[in-house]
Coordinates of C-alpha atoms in Angstrom, one line a residue:
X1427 CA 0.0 0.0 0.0
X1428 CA 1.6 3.9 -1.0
X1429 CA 2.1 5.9 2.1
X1430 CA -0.1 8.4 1.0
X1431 CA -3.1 5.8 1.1
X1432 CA -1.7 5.5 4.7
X1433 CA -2.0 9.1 5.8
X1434 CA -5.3 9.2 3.9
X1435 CA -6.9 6.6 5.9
X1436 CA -5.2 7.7 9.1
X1437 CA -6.9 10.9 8.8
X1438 CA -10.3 9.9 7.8
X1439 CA -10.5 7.1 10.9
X1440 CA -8.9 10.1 13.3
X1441 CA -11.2 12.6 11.7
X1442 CA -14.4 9.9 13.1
X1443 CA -12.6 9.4 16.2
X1444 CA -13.2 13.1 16.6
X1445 CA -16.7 13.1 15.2
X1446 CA -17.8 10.6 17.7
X1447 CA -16.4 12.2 20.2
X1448 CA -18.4 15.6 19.0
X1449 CA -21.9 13.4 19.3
X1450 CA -21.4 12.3 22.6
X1451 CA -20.1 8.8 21.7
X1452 CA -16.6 9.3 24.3
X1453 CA -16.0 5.4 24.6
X1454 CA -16.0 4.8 20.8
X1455 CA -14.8 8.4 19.8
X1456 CA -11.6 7.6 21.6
X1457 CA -11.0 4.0 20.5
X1458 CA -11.6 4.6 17.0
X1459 CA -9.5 8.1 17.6
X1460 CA -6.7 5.5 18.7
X1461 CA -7.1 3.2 16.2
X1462 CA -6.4 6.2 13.9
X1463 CA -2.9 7.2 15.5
X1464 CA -1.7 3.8 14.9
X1465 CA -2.5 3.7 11.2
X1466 CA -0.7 7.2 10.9
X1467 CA 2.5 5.4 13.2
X1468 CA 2.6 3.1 9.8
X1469 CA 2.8 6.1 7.8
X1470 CA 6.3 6.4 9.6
X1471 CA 7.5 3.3 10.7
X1472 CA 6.2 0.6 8.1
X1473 CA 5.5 -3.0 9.9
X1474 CA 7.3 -4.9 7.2
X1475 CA 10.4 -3.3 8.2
X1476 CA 9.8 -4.1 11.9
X1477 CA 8.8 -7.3 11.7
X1478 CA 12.0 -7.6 9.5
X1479 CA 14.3 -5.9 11.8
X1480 CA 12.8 -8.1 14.9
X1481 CA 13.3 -11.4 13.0
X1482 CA 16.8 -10.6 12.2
X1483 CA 18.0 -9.7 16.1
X1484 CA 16.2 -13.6 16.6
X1485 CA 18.4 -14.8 14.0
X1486 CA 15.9 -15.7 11.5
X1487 CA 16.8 -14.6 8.3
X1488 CA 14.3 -16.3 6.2
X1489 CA 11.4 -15.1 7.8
X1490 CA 13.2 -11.3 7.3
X1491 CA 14.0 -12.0 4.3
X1492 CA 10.3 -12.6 3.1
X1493 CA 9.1 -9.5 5.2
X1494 CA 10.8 -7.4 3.3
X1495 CA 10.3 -9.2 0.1
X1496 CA 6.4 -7.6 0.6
X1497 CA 8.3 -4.4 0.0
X1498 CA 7.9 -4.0 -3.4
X1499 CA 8.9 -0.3 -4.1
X1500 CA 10.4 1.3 -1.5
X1501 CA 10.4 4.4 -2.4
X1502 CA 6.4 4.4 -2.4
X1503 CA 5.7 2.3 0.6
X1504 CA 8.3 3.7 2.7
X1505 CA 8.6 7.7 4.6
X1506 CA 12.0 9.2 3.2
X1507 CA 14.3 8.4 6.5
X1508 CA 13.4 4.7 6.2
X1509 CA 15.0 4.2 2.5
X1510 CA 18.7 4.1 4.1
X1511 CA 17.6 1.5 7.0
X1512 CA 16.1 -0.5 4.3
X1513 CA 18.9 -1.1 2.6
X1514 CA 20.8 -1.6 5.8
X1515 CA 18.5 -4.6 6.3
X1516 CA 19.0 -5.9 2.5
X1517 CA 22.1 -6.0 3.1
X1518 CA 22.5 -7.4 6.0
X1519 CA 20.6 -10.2 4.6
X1520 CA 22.3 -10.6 1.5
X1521 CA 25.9 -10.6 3.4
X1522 CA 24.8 -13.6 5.2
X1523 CA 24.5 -15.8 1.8
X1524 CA 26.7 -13.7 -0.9
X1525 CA 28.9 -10.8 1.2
X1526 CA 30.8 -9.7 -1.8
X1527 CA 27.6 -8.5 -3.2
X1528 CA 26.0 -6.8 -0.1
X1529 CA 28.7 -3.8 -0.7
X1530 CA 26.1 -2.2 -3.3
X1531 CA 23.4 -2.1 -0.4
X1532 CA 25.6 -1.0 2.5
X1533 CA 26.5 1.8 0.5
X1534 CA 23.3 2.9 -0.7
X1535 CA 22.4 2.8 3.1
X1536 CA 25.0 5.5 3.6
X1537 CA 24.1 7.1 0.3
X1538 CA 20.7 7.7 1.4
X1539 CA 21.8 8.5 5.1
X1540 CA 20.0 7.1 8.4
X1541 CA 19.5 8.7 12.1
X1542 CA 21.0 6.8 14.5
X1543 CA 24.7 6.9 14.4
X1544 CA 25.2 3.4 15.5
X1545 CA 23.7 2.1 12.5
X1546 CA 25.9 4.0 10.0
X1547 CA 28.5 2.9 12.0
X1548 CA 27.7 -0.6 10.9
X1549 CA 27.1 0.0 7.8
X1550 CA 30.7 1.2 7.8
X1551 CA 31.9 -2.1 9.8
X1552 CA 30.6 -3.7 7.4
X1553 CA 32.4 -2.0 4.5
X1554 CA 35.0 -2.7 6.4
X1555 CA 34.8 -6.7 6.2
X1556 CA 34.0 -6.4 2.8
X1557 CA 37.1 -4.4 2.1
X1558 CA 39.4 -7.3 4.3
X1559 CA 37.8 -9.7 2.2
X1560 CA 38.6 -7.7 -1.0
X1561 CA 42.2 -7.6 0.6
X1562 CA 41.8 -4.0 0.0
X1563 CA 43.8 -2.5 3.3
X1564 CA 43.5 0.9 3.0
X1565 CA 40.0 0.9 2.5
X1566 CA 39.0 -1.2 5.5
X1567 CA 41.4 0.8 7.9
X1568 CA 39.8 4.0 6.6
X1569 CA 35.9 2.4 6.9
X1570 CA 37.0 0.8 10.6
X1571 CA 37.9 4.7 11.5
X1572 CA 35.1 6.0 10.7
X1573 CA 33.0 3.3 11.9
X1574 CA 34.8 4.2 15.8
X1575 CA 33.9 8.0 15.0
X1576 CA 30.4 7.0 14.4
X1577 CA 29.7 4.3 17.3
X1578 CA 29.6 7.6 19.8
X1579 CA 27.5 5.2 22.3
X1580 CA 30.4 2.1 22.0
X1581 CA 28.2 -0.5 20.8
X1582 CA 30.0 -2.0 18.0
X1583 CA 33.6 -1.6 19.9
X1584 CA 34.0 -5.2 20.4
X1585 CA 33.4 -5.8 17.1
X1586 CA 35.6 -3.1 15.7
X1587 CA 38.5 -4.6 18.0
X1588 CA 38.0 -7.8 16.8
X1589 CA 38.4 -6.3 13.0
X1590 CA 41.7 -4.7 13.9
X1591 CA 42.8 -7.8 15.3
X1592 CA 42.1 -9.7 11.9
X1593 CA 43.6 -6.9 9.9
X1594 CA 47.0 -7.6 12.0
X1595 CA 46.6 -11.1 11.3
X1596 CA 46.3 -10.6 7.8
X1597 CA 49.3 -8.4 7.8
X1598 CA 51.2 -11.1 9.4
X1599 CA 50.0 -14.2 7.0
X1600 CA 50.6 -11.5 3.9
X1601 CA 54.8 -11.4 5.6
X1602 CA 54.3 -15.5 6.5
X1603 CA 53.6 -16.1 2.8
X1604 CA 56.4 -14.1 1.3
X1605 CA 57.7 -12.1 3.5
X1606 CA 59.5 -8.5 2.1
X1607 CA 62.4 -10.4 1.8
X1608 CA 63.5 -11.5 -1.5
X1609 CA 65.8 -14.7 -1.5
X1610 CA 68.2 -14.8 -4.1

């Protein structure tokens, strides 16, 4: 369903919450008036993408997955702010089965821009892997620094440790292999 159809409706069942209300009819002028304000809450925070987002912190991809499969156009169905957090979630997903190809998502995501600091800072954490994976060094040290700028509230430091650490250990299999030595 558009968004607009969402604020349309939500105003019409607010607008006879208010009408009961104005004939007497408290008890259901209220209710329906209620009802109302959560069919405009969908205008901002669509329930595919919560039901999506609550299936992925239970580690059920699949059922995430075909949540926000029902999402057909984003850019219709969705308010503005929830385009970047949408594809946060897609790619997400889609790092769990082909990560190589998640990096299109993640940076859409940042393209489009998101509220909460923490989650850009994932976004960029995730980069980040990418990058390591790419064997790309630069590029993952640079997306791990600005992934610790961004986690102002430290919840993604353990995990931006644990990169570092595997960047190190990549250094050190990268000298194991070859070494800078040249033997002659």
């Amino acid at each position: 369903m558009s968004n607009i159809v969402r604020l349309i409706i939500a105003c019409v069942i607010m607008g006879a919450g208010v009408t009961l209300c104005a004939f007497g009819f408290w008890g259901w002028g209220i209710t329906v008036f209620l009802l109302g304000g959560i069919t405009l809450l969908t205008f901002f925070f669509n329930e595919n993408m919560i039901m999506a987002q609550f299936y992925l912190r239970k580690e059920n991809s699949a059922k995430a997955e075909a949540y926000l499969a029902k999402i057909t156009n984003y850019e219709k169905q969705l308010y503005k702010s929830q385009h970047g957090y949408y594809n946060l979630l897609i790619g997400l997903i889609e790092s769990r089965t082909a990560p190589l190809k998640s990096e299109k998502y993640f940076k859409k995501a940042l393209q489009l821009g998101m509220g909460m600091s923490h989650n850009i800072a994932l976004a960029k954490l995730s980069l980040a892997g990418i990058s390591m994976a790419k064997r790309n060094k630069r590029e993952a040290e640079m997306y791990l620094k600005e992934a610790a700028k961004d986690d102002k509230n430290k919840l993604l430091a353990d995990q931006i440790k644990m990169m570092k650490g595997q960047m190190a250990q990549m250094d050190k299999q990268q000298v194991q292999r070859g070494g800078f030595r040249q033997k002659f």
